[in-house]
Amino acid sequence: MASVGVAQSRFSLWLVISQPRTSRIPWISLAAALLVALAAALLAPAPAHAAARGAGTVRHGLSQPDYSYADAIREAVWVDTGMDGDGDGRTDRVAADIIRPREPAQAGRKVPVIMDASPYYSCCGRGNESQIKTYDAAGDIVQAPLYYDNYFVPRGYATVLVDLAGTDRSDGCVDVGGPSDIQSAKAVIDWLNGRAKGYSARSGGHTVTAGWTNGDVGMIGKSWDGTIANGVAATGVKGLKTIVPISAISSWYDYYFHQGAALQDGPEWLSDLVESDSAHADCAAEQQKIIDGSPRSGDWTPFWTARDYVKDAGKVRASVFAVQGMQDLNVRTKHFGQWWTALAAHGVERKVWLSQTGHVDPFDYRRDAWVPTLQRWFDHYLLGVDNGIQREPMADIERSVDHWTTDRVWPAPGTKDTSLVLGPTATAGLGTLGTTGHAAPGTTESFTDDPNLWEEDWASSVDTPTPAKTAFTTGVLTKDLRISGGGTVTVTATSTTTSAHLSAVLVDLGPETIRNYLGGGEGITTLGTRSCYGESTAGDSACYLDTAADTENVDHNVFSRGWADLGHYKSLEHGVPLVPGRPYTMTIQLAATDHVVPAGHRLALIVAGTDGGLILPPDTTPTVGIDLAHTVAHLPIVGGAGALHAQPAAARTAHQALRPAAPAPALTPAATLG
């Protein structure tokens, strides 16, 4: 309701201008009356409700919690996807649970939608507390996982939680990022915009329309959920205004392989994990298609093409707010890096947060800043609020634990692709890394693959010659060195057997305190206290367990990595057996990062074989020779070659380990994405 002063001034103006012409007061009196009324309006308190695009209320540039969460409308709709994944002769319907404010509906005002489409609403749960959906006796949602509904429904948004096909209350089959997964969410956006049919029941029922929404949708989600947001955006669907993918896949091939090297077991494991009981019974044929389409050879097949969203970045209409843990060993930063680069090439409006955590939601490592930032993002792109967020610095980066910096654009301004060459030393297996000192032709180093070791073992013994690795280091840096983006390492190698895997890792050598991303919380620890974001009901609390940084003092920090199967040196489409002793050249893609190696530290590049626990070993145990004269690293260095200031390698101090190498993570069975 408008304030009394504004209501009175509006009524006075109405009285003046609504008088019949014959009974109006002289024009001088009319002018005076107008001035008095306008003055009253200007001097009156600000209105309690200022509409933005006809939905939500905005004051001081922010949507306000003026609507009741307890009285919100809770309902379910089943949307026809137009597909028949389970082969039962009728098109599949996916369940969408809706929570929306009652007051705009009563006033005929239309609201935008925040959508999280997920396979995890019944099998595994969402968030740090693994929340699942719960329902009342009528089948309407009681607990909606996470805080989106609690916080945003009172601010004039609807939240829509979609069960992917084959999961929870939806028909169809899970196809792990393929057409069925993507159509599950896209069909709901089409329904919200009047282009698809919705029903009141999973079978039968009456048709339901979404007359309560303006059709503007923002998708959000972590891991598989965020992956669906990427995939739906890549369809170019109308009505999707923005996406917020958190630690999300951009190409499913790169979740299961890295340039031919297998990272974990096949996707059929994931589909089996999340499918509902009814889908298990009906989706055997679809499961077999998944198995047949994703052979463990590492070859790129049509199965992977259908799950590659990067190739369709040019279709993206939505803005993108990407969030990524730079030490995420589940959905690795390669996904973010290649997606970001493709979006930038097509001029997509975008923003990014990069943390030092692993696979962690920003709500659990920077909650007080995340929620208001997300609110402003949605306010701008879904409510049309001109709050300037799109003009603010593009990137927030966690530079050290809980210390964040910003950059106008990302990768950082002044970043240049810089060549670093590898040189030998008097000690076999140890070499130099720099812009000069290229090895003479014929200079080689070698290692023997040991799948029982991994990057932490290599890094903890970087200055000690060991059989399973080669290590190349700069001298002690005299100035900070910042690497911003994704690099490559081009290796010319020979193998003593018919198969070989290569690993390349970048290591910051020197003491520092980091987030313990290898710990159980992947950089956070969960506390016993709670903080509240939004409104609660008896069945859905807005209060969540607090967290704090889990830190570790280290003397080395692996901050970027990449892997490859040497047999795929020519093409990902078809790997070949190696000819022992024959040289092959392959470029290993390093995961995107933003890391500062501080003055007093050293930068190391380790080239080795199987990164145990992160990739599966080849079917032989090769000794691999590296031709140093034909091996080079290309790193995105801020300031280029001139920014690398280091003492001569001979002047460096010996690296003393402060901690033993951490045990390698278990690689199979595959960890869940969530």
XYZ file of C-alpha atoms in Angstrom:
674
model
C 0.000 0.000 0.000
C 1.264 3.509 -0.803
C 2.131 5.821 2.090
C -0.549 8.188 3.378
C 1.195 11.307 2.071
C 1.496 9.909 -1.451
C -2.085 8.628 -1.386
C -3.411 12.016 -0.339
C -1.389 13.873 -3.000
C -2.568 11.478 -5.707
C -6.180 11.926 -4.516
C -5.782 15.728 -4.593
C -4.476 15.610 -8.150
C -7.350 13.328 -9.140
C -9.865 15.747 -7.608
C -8.424 18.657 -9.602
C -8.108 17.050 -13.011
C -11.350 15.081 -12.769
C -13.604 18.117 -12.221
C -16.030 18.911 -15.052
C -14.815 21.746 -17.267
C -17.665 24.047 -16.129
C -16.989 23.596 -12.433
C -13.209 23.840 -12.475
C -11.541 26.583 -10.493
C -9.674 29.316 -12.354
C -6.412 28.236 -13.940
C -4.353 30.136 -11.376
C -6.026 28.187 -8.602
C -5.538 25.004 -10.600
C -1.824 25.689 -10.929
C -1.558 26.400 -7.242
C -3.358 23.188 -6.407
C -1.054 21.232 -8.676
C 2.026 22.735 -7.033
C 0.721 21.920 -3.566
C -0.049 18.339 -4.589
C 3.334 17.838 -6.245
C 5.114 19.270 -3.205
C 3.225 16.841 -0.974
C 4.267 13.958 -3.194
C 7.914 15.001 -3.187
C 8.033 15.523 0.567
C 6.159 12.308 1.392
C 8.027 9.171 2.545
C 9.226 6.766 -0.147
C 6.543 4.345 -1.293
C 6.553 0.957 0.362
C 6.192 -0.849 -2.971
C 7.801 0.206 -6.220
C 7.110 -2.230 -9.024
C 9.849 -3.433 -11.353
C 8.543 -4.911 -14.583
C 5.227 -5.505 -12.838
C 6.601 -8.072 -10.361
C 8.546 -7.854 -7.153
C 9.151 -4.718 -5.160
C 12.367 -2.768 -5.321
C 13.742 -0.218 -2.901
C 17.252 1.146 -2.799
C 18.081 -0.911 -5.880
C 17.185 -4.280 -4.321
C 14.155 -6.552 -4.402
C 12.570 -6.569 -0.968
C 11.049 -9.435 1.088
C 7.539 -7.997 0.991
C 5.707 -11.244 0.232
C 4.824 -14.070 2.572
C 6.745 -17.301 2.222
C 4.381 -19.120 4.567
C 1.419 -18.193 2.358
C 3.184 -18.944 -0.922
C 1.420 -21.102 -3.501
C 2.898 -24.591 -3.673
C 1.977 -26.778 -6.601
C 3.280 -29.385 -9.022
C 2.980 -29.654 -12.759
C 4.066 -32.419 -15.112
C 5.404 -31.035 -18.395
C 5.311 -33.024 -21.619
C 8.843 -33.272 -23.023
C 7.764 -34.631 -26.408
C 10.180 -37.575 -25.952
C 9.564 -41.219 -25.154
C 12.779 -42.260 -23.472
C 11.361 -45.278 -21.670
C 9.667 -46.603 -24.813
C 6.221 -47.049 -23.272
C 4.417 -45.551 -26.250
C 3.573 -42.200 -24.653
C 5.598 -39.052 -24.329
C 7.408 -38.488 -21.059
C 6.296 -35.950 -18.479
C 8.762 -34.358 -16.071
C 7.772 -33.110 -12.644
C 8.254 -29.464 -11.758
C 7.591 -28.371 -8.179
C 6.662 -24.713 -7.905
C 6.722 -22.253 -5.019
C 5.497 -18.754 -5.880
C 4.284 -15.718 -3.967
C 0.513 -15.542 -3.510
C 0.176 -11.756 -3.465
C 1.267 -11.086 -7.072
C -0.975 -13.913 -8.250
C -3.959 -12.316 -6.506
C -3.137 -8.946 -8.053
C -2.613 -10.401 -11.528
C 1.072 -9.474 -11.495
C 3.438 -11.848 -13.258
C 6.691 -13.036 -11.689
C 9.996 -14.381 -13.055
C 11.362 -17.825 -12.250
C 14.513 -19.182 -10.638
C 14.916 -22.804 -11.746
C 17.122 -25.640 -10.482
C 16.810 -28.781 -12.611
C 18.446 -31.739 -10.883
C 18.694 -35.544 -10.821
C 19.450 -35.491 -7.085
C 16.201 -34.469 -5.419
C 15.435 -37.946 -4.088
C 18.559 -40.086 -4.422
C 21.358 -37.976 -2.975
C 20.167 -34.543 -1.885
C 21.404 -31.023 -2.495
C 23.732 -28.727 -0.616
C 26.070 -29.213 2.290
C 23.278 -30.866 4.281
C 22.111 -33.193 1.462
C 18.523 -31.951 1.518
C 15.882 -33.820 -0.464
C 12.385 -32.838 -1.530
C 9.553 -33.708 0.827
C 5.814 -33.572 0.130
C 2.500 -33.287 1.925
C -0.419 -35.680 1.550
C -1.661 -33.789 -1.510
C 1.683 -34.198 -3.252
C 2.681 -30.546 -2.964
C 6.236 -29.741 -1.982
C 6.995 -29.059 1.677
C 10.792 -28.914 1.778
C 12.527 -27.473 -1.258
C 16.273 -28.102 -0.967
C 18.600 -25.115 -0.598
C 17.728 -21.514 0.155
C 16.499 -20.272 -3.215
C 12.827 -20.537 -2.294
C 13.214 -19.213 1.253
C 15.135 -16.172 0.128
C 13.758 -15.291 -3.292
C 10.036 -16.116 -3.106
C 9.455 -13.316 -0.559
C 11.265 -11.016 -2.994
C 8.871 -11.606 -5.849
C 10.325 -14.637 -7.604
C 8.916 -18.090 -8.218
C 11.199 -21.075 -7.725
C 10.792 -24.144 -9.909
C 12.579 -27.390 -9.036
C 12.603 -29.859 -11.929
C 13.218 -33.598 -11.610
C 15.233 -34.665 -14.640
C 13.686 -37.399 -16.765
C 13.983 -40.789 -15.101
C 14.469 -39.374 -11.598
C 12.167 -38.903 -8.619
C 8.614 -38.184 -9.923
C 9.440 -37.826 -13.625
C 8.919 -40.244 -16.517
C 11.627 -41.206 -18.988
C 15.246 -42.222 -18.622
C 18.448 -40.543 -17.514
C 20.888 -40.143 -20.399
C 23.699 -38.350 -18.498
C 23.762 -34.907 -20.042
C 22.224 -35.904 -23.355
C 19.043 -34.846 -25.163
C 16.715 -36.278 -22.494
C 18.437 -34.463 -19.624
C 18.486 -31.157 -21.462
C 14.948 -31.458 -22.798
C 13.732 -32.100 -19.247
C 14.546 -28.520 -18.297
C 14.043 -26.886 -21.679
C 10.495 -28.219 -21.883
C 9.682 -26.558 -18.565
C 10.984 -23.220 -19.866
C 8.852 -23.743 -22.955
C 5.843 -24.418 -20.719
C 6.523 -21.279 -18.699
C 6.444 -19.379 -21.982
C 3.301 -21.042 -23.331
C 5.068 -23.289 -25.852
C 4.621 -26.689 -24.155
C 1.840 -28.550 -22.380
C 1.680 -29.081 -18.651
C -0.633 -31.358 -16.679
C -1.900 -31.639 -13.139
C -0.802 -35.278 -12.857
C 1.937 -37.621 -14.035
C -0.642 -39.407 -16.180
C -4.021 -38.097 -17.203
C -5.049 -35.010 -15.293
C -6.071 -31.684 -16.737
C -3.929 -29.188 -18.597
C -2.222 -26.482 -16.566
C -0.918 -23.172 -17.871
C 1.611 -20.811 -16.337
C -0.309 -17.566 -16.545
C 1.322 -16.377 -13.333
C 4.804 -15.887 -14.857
C 6.243 -13.427 -17.338
C 8.322 -16.298 -18.763
C 11.717 -14.884 -17.738
C 13.849 -17.679 -16.276
C 17.186 -17.848 -14.511
C 18.727 -21.300 -14.068
C 21.108 -22.082 -11.237
C 22.740 -25.170 -9.824
C 25.910 -26.865 -8.731
C 27.600 -29.763 -10.534
C 25.089 -31.822 -12.573
C 22.434 -29.140 -11.950
C 24.723 -26.402 -13.273
C 25.659 -28.657 -16.161
C 22.003 -28.763 -17.199
C 21.950 -24.964 -17.066
C 24.912 -24.885 -19.469
C 23.261 -27.396 -21.785
C 19.894 -25.638 -21.856
C 21.557 -22.269 -22.507
C 23.387 -23.877 -25.442
C 20.031 -24.620 -27.077
C 19.296 -20.888 -27.307
C 15.835 -21.395 -25.786
C 13.799 -18.193 -25.602
C 12.910 -17.055 -22.107
C 16.152 -18.162 -20.447
C 17.656 -14.831 -19.403
C 20.590 -15.914 -17.269
C 22.343 -18.992 -15.864
C 24.497 -19.455 -12.764
C 26.475 -22.691 -13.292
C 28.493 -23.676 -10.213
C 31.305 -26.197 -10.779
C 29.511 -27.346 -13.913
C 30.447 -29.606 -16.818
C 30.712 -28.034 -20.263
C 31.534 -31.206 -22.210
C 30.831 -34.655 -20.791
C 33.738 -36.233 -22.658
C 36.040 -34.088 -20.534
C 34.409 -35.383 -17.375
C 35.205 -38.975 -18.282
C 38.395 -38.493 -20.310
C 41.142 -35.956 -20.734
C 42.572 -36.154 -24.234
C 42.092 -39.912 -24.397
C 43.171 -40.706 -20.830
C 40.307 -42.196 -18.810
C 39.512 -40.288 -15.640
C 36.937 -42.662 -14.174
C 34.426 -45.381 -14.932
C 31.747 -44.842 -17.551
C 28.571 -42.714 -17.349
C 26.290 -45.711 -16.872
C 27.360 -45.661 -13.220
C 25.873 -42.207 -12.745
C 22.615 -42.984 -14.504
C 22.202 -46.098 -12.390
C 22.789 -44.033 -9.243
C 20.136 -41.380 -9.833
C 17.375 -43.217 -11.688
C 14.144 -43.910 -9.858
C 13.036 -47.480 -9.209
C 10.501 -47.343 -12.033
C 13.150 -46.048 -14.429
C 15.465 -48.918 -13.496
C 12.803 -51.289 -14.692
C 12.030 -49.414 -17.909
C 15.378 -48.000 -19.022
C 17.563 -51.035 -19.701
C 17.679 -50.188 -23.411
C 18.728 -46.602 -22.715
C 21.360 -47.826 -20.262
C 22.796 -50.075 -22.966
C 22.923 -47.127 -25.369
C 24.998 -45.248 -22.804
C 27.413 -48.146 -22.455
C 27.729 -48.679 -26.198
C 28.164 -44.996 -26.937
C 30.940 -44.357 -24.417
C 33.636 -47.003 -24.899
C 36.535 -46.893 -22.430
C 38.990 -46.478 -25.309
C 39.024 -42.708 -24.892
C 37.818 -42.221 -28.466
C 35.452 -39.347 -29.195
C 32.120 -40.766 -30.404
C 28.755 -39.260 -31.451
C 27.652 -39.909 -27.863
C 30.096 -37.225 -26.705
C 29.223 -34.823 -29.514
C 25.618 -34.831 -28.268
C 26.895 -33.872 -24.810
C 29.333 -31.157 -25.868
C 27.836 -27.764 -25.029
C 30.969 -25.812 -25.913
C 30.398 -26.280 -29.640
C 27.007 -24.557 -29.283
C 28.193 -21.552 -27.256
C 27.201 -19.341 -30.194
C 23.539 -20.144 -29.503
C 23.652 -18.848 -25.923
C 21.264 -15.915 -25.369
C 21.499 -15.873 -21.571
C 24.042 -14.047 -19.462
C 26.362 -16.348 -17.498
C 27.582 -16.027 -13.904
C 30.064 -18.904 -13.602
C 31.469 -20.133 -10.297
C 34.381 -22.549 -10.033
C 36.646 -24.004 -7.376
C 40.146 -23.854 -8.804
C 41.070 -27.006 -6.883
C 38.003 -28.968 -7.924
C 39.221 -32.477 -8.769
C 35.691 -33.665 -9.566
C 34.452 -31.171 -12.162
C 37.853 -29.829 -13.075
C 38.518 -26.269 -14.183
C 39.017 -27.374 -17.785
C 35.226 -27.304 -18.003
C 34.978 -23.734 -16.841
C 37.962 -22.595 -18.914
C 36.800 -23.895 -22.286
C 33.192 -22.755 -21.677
C 34.355 -19.278 -20.671
C 36.586 -18.946 -23.730
C 33.793 -20.027 -26.069
C 31.293 -17.640 -24.470
C 33.765 -14.779 -24.724
C 34.298 -15.478 -28.420
C 30.565 -14.959 -28.956
C 30.264 -11.841 -26.799
C 28.104 -13.403 -24.075
C 27.677 -11.185 -21.020
C 29.391 -12.953 -18.150
C 30.850 -12.849 -14.656
C 32.963 -15.294 -12.631
C 33.959 -16.217 -9.103
C 37.077 -18.398 -8.708
C 37.732 -19.845 -5.266
C 40.570 -21.909 -3.805
C 38.157 -24.664 -2.796
C 37.372 -27.985 -4.364
C 33.818 -28.979 -5.344
C 32.091 -26.507 -3.014
C 29.140 -24.125 -3.410
C 29.894 -20.432 -2.744
C 27.076 -20.460 -0.192
C 29.447 -22.578 1.890
C 32.643 -20.560 1.552
C 31.592 -16.904 1.092
C 27.958 -16.844 2.142
C 27.681 -13.237 3.308
C 28.921 -11.911 -0.027
C 27.417 -14.588 -2.265
C 23.741 -14.225 -1.430
C 23.526 -10.444 -1.967
C 25.604 -10.724 -5.139
C 23.326 -13.435 -6.487
C 20.312 -11.336 -5.536
C 21.611 -8.337 -7.449
C 22.390 -10.571 -10.442
C 18.865 -11.983 -10.554
C 17.342 -8.583 -9.819
C 19.103 -7.161 -12.849
C 18.482 -9.948 -15.344
C 15.046 -11.113 -14.172
C 13.434 -8.040 -12.583
C 15.107 -5.483 -14.817
C 16.690 -3.518 -11.961
C 19.418 -1.162 -13.173
C 21.754 -1.841 -10.248
C 24.976 -1.689 -12.272
C 26.141 -5.233 -11.527
C 26.843 -5.841 -15.211
C 29.292 -2.906 -15.167
C 31.220 -4.037 -12.098
C 34.528 -5.968 -12.237
C 34.022 -9.222 -14.122
C 36.026 -11.525 -11.841
C 36.249 -12.161 -8.105
C 39.248 -14.356 -7.250
C 40.214 -15.858 -3.908
C 43.869 -14.922 -3.783
C 44.584 -16.434 -0.360
C 42.252 -18.004 2.183
C 39.191 -15.727 2.503
C 41.023 -12.857 0.802
C 39.470 -11.856 -2.514
C 40.555 -9.524 -5.308
C 38.728 -8.332 -8.411
C 39.625 -7.892 -12.061
C 37.897 -5.720 -14.631
C 38.025 -8.600 -17.128
C 39.201 -12.198 -16.995
C 41.719 -13.527 -17.887
C 43.520 -10.622 -16.286
C 44.432 -7.608 -18.427
C 47.945 -7.891 -19.824
C 47.918 -11.692 -19.936
C 50.148 -13.007 -22.718
C 50.832 -16.498 -23.979
C 54.431 -17.049 -22.902
C 56.795 -19.842 -23.964
C 58.853 -21.508 -21.238
C 61.546 -23.933 -22.283
C 62.960 -26.946 -20.494
C 66.667 -27.344 -19.875
C 68.805 -30.094 -18.330
C 70.953 -30.017 -15.198
C 73.759 -32.262 -14.040
C 71.207 -34.408 -12.183
C 69.102 -36.780 -14.267
C 65.390 -36.200 -13.901
C 65.799 -32.595 -12.747
C 65.887 -29.611 -15.064
C 65.349 -25.909 -15.467
C 62.302 -23.919 -16.556
C 62.501 -20.442 -18.017
C 62.269 -18.185 -21.036
C 65.885 -18.979 -21.988
C 68.196 -21.966 -21.707
C 66.595 -24.213 -24.306
C 68.035 -27.717 -24.378
C 70.400 -28.749 -27.161
C 69.033 -31.167 -29.780
C 69.117 -34.737 -28.560
C 68.817 -33.838 -24.866
C 66.385 -36.174 -23.117
C 64.984 -37.063 -19.722
C 62.904 -40.129 -18.884
C 60.529 -41.608 -16.334
C 58.881 -44.981 -15.751
C 55.120 -44.958 -15.199
C 54.100 -45.844 -11.656
C 50.290 -45.772 -11.177
C 50.760 -46.064 -7.404
C 52.055 -42.494 -7.260
C 50.319 -39.221 -7.997
C 50.975 -35.496 -8.280
C 51.383 -35.000 -4.517
C 54.106 -37.663 -4.431
C 55.874 -35.968 -7.333
C 55.578 -32.470 -5.884
C 56.752 -33.464 -2.407
C 60.002 -34.776 -3.903
C 60.406 -32.182 -6.637
C 64.122 -31.604 -5.994
C 64.923 -35.278 -5.566
C 65.435 -37.465 -8.633
C 62.871 -40.277 -8.604
C 62.131 -42.850 -11.329
C 58.469 -41.910 -11.929
C 58.794 -38.219 -12.845
C 60.833 -35.448 -14.421
C 60.772 -32.008 -12.779
C 61.743 -28.593 -14.152
C 61.941 -25.528 -11.926
C 62.667 -21.834 -12.173
C 65.083 -20.117 -9.871
C 63.687 -18.307 -6.841
C 61.350 -15.581 -8.081
C 62.285 -12.021 -7.215
C 58.849 -10.698 -8.168
C 55.344 -12.129 -8.010
C 54.369 -14.146 -11.099
C 50.689 -14.374 -11.998
C 49.271 -17.064 -14.278
C 45.734 -16.297 -15.461
C 43.890 -18.731 -17.739
C 44.621 -22.102 -19.282
C 48.022 -23.139 -20.621
C 49.472 -26.019 -22.599
C 52.534 -28.242 -22.551
C 53.671 -29.649 -25.893
C 55.663 -32.829 -25.300
C 57.681 -34.890 -27.763
C 57.954 -38.353 -26.256
C 58.881 -41.959 -26.971
C 57.473 -45.013 -25.207
C 59.013 -48.421 -24.651
C 55.571 -50.029 -24.963
C 52.474 -49.698 -27.146
C 50.637 -47.347 -24.742
C 51.544 -44.435 -22.496
C 49.849 -41.713 -20.505
C 51.287 -38.273 -19.840
C 50.661 -35.896 -16.957
C 51.783 -32.274 -16.716
C 51.329 -30.359 -13.469
C 52.262 -26.852 -12.367
C 53.471 -26.468 -8.789
C 54.053 -23.429 -6.587
C 57.100 -24.288 -4.472
C 57.251 -22.411 -1.189
C 55.517 -22.141 2.186
C 51.932 -20.891 2.319
C 48.591 -21.480 3.982
C 45.963 -22.846 1.604
C 42.482 -24.295 1.803
C 42.730 -28.001 2.501
C 41.059 -28.977 -0.760
C 42.143 -32.614 -0.313
C 40.276 -32.825 2.994
C 36.785 -34.224 3.431
C 35.162 -30.792 3.084
C 37.366 -29.834 0.090
C 38.416 -26.582 1.761
C 35.634 -25.998 4.277
C 34.679 -27.351 7.659
C 31.049 -27.450 8.797
C 30.235 -25.828 12.137
C 27.457 -26.480 14.629
C 25.879 -23.033 14.380
C 23.350 -21.850 11.805
C 22.593 -18.653 9.931
C 19.319 -17.867 8.198
C 18.696 -16.614 4.660
C 15.040 -15.978 4.002
C 11.859 -17.131 5.705
C 11.091 -20.530 7.220
C 8.082 -22.776 7.608
C 7.630 -25.762 9.867
C 8.685 -28.030 7.009
C 11.358 -25.887 5.341
C 13.922 -24.028 7.388
C 15.874 -21.094 5.964
C 18.668 -21.681 8.500
C 21.770 -23.557 7.368
C 24.860 -24.844 9.104
C 27.671 -22.320 9.073
C 31.077 -23.162 7.667
C 34.653 -21.962 8.042
C 37.796 -22.387 5.987
C 39.674 -25.636 6.516
C 43.314 -24.619 6.084
C 46.639 -26.368 5.790
C 50.242 -25.158 5.923
C 52.145 -26.505 2.936
C 55.438 -26.077 1.159
C 54.101 -26.968 -2.288
C 50.801 -26.415 -4.032
C 49.759 -28.062 -7.305
C 47.588 -25.417 -8.969
C 47.059 -26.653 -12.527
C 47.197 -30.020 -14.206
C 46.493 -31.823 -17.459
C 46.593 -35.392 -18.761
C 46.674 -37.171 -22.106
C 46.896 -40.574 -23.721
C 49.850 -40.472 -26.112
C 48.029 -42.834 -28.481
C 45.557 -40.003 -29.183
C 48.334 -37.660 -30.309
C 46.805 -37.189 -33.768
C 43.092 -37.163 -33.003
C 40.617 -37.726 -30.178
C 38.393 -39.662 -32.551
C 40.635 -42.692 -32.695
C 43.606 -43.684 -30.582
C 46.346 -45.901 -31.999
C 48.922 -48.292 -30.544
C 52.329 -46.679 -30.179
C 55.396 -47.942 -31.969
C 58.029 -48.417 -29.251
C 60.927 -46.016 -29.655
C 59.117 -43.803 -32.144
C 58.725 -40.107 -31.172
C 55.243 -38.600 -30.906
C 54.332 -34.996 -30.249
C 51.231 -34.150 -28.251
C 49.966 -30.911 -26.682
C 48.538 -31.394 -23.182
C 45.886 -28.871 -22.168
C 46.347 -27.481 -18.671
C 43.309 -26.646 -16.548
C 42.375 -22.974 -16.315
C 43.554 -21.226 -13.163
C 44.418 -17.879 -11.668
C 47.385 -18.212 -9.375
C 50.135 -15.923 -8.122
C 53.494 -17.567 -7.424
C 54.884 -15.046 -4.947
C 58.382 -13.657 -4.815
C 60.596 -16.047 -2.851
C 58.865 -19.111 -4.297
C 59.656 -21.154 -7.396
C 57.499 -22.393 -10.249
C 57.811 -26.062 -11.231
C 56.554 -28.084 -14.171
C 56.424 -31.827 -13.569
C 56.026 -34.216 -16.504
C 55.207 -37.790 -15.562
C 52.938 -40.733 -16.376
C 49.781 -41.869 -14.588
C 48.523 -39.356 -12.029
C 47.318 -42.079 -9.676
C 43.793 -41.619 -8.341
C 42.993 -38.989 -10.962
C 43.438 -40.933 -14.198
C 43.405 -44.635 -14.958
C 46.735 -46.199 -16.036
C 47.461 -47.442 -19.560
C 47.377 -51.163 -20.269
C 51.193 -51.355 -20.193
C 53.911 -49.962 -17.917
C 56.124 -47.863 -20.183
C 59.331 -45.976 -19.714
C 58.833 -42.657 -21.477
C 61.595 -40.488 -22.900
C 61.082 -36.710 -23.194
C 62.887 -34.780 -25.925
C 63.637 -31.509 -24.120
C 64.571 -29.647 -27.292
C 61.089 -30.288 -28.659
C 59.086 -29.823 -25.462
C 57.739 -26.423 -24.433
C 55.169 -24.970 -22.023
C 52.894 -22.110 -23.074
C 51.549 -20.330 -20.019
C 49.187 -17.326 -19.765
C 51.433 -14.996 -17.778
C 50.286 -11.523 -16.794
C 52.907 -9.230 -18.290
C 54.348 -11.932 -20.534
C 57.955 -13.109 -20.562
C 59.154 -9.878 -18.994
C 57.223 -10.664 -15.814
C 59.329 -13.734 -15.018
C 62.095 -12.491 -12.714
C 64.089 -15.253 -11.059
C 67.529 -15.850 -9.643
C 69.725 -18.183 -11.666
C 68.723 -21.755 -11.016
C 72.065 -22.505 -9.404
C 71.327 -19.946 -6.692
C 68.088 -21.534 -5.607
C 67.662 -22.960 -2.135
C 66.922 -26.621 -1.625
C 63.264 -27.485 -1.266
C 62.512 -28.976 2.142
C 59.253 -30.882 2.508
C 57.017 -29.711 5.362
C 54.489 -32.496 4.928
C 54.404 -35.988 3.464
C 52.565 -36.487 0.224
C 48.824 -36.828 0.651
C 47.351 -40.189 -0.335
C 45.888 -40.317 -3.801
C 42.086 -40.073 -3.947
C 40.095 -43.157 -4.816
C 39.323 -42.915 -8.517
C 36.669 -45.583 -8.984
C 33.819 -45.963 -8.640
C 33.170 -42.438 -9.843
C 32.316 -39.855 -7.241
C 28.877 -38.325 -7.532
C 28.766 -34.999 -9.282
C 26.762 -33.238 -6.597
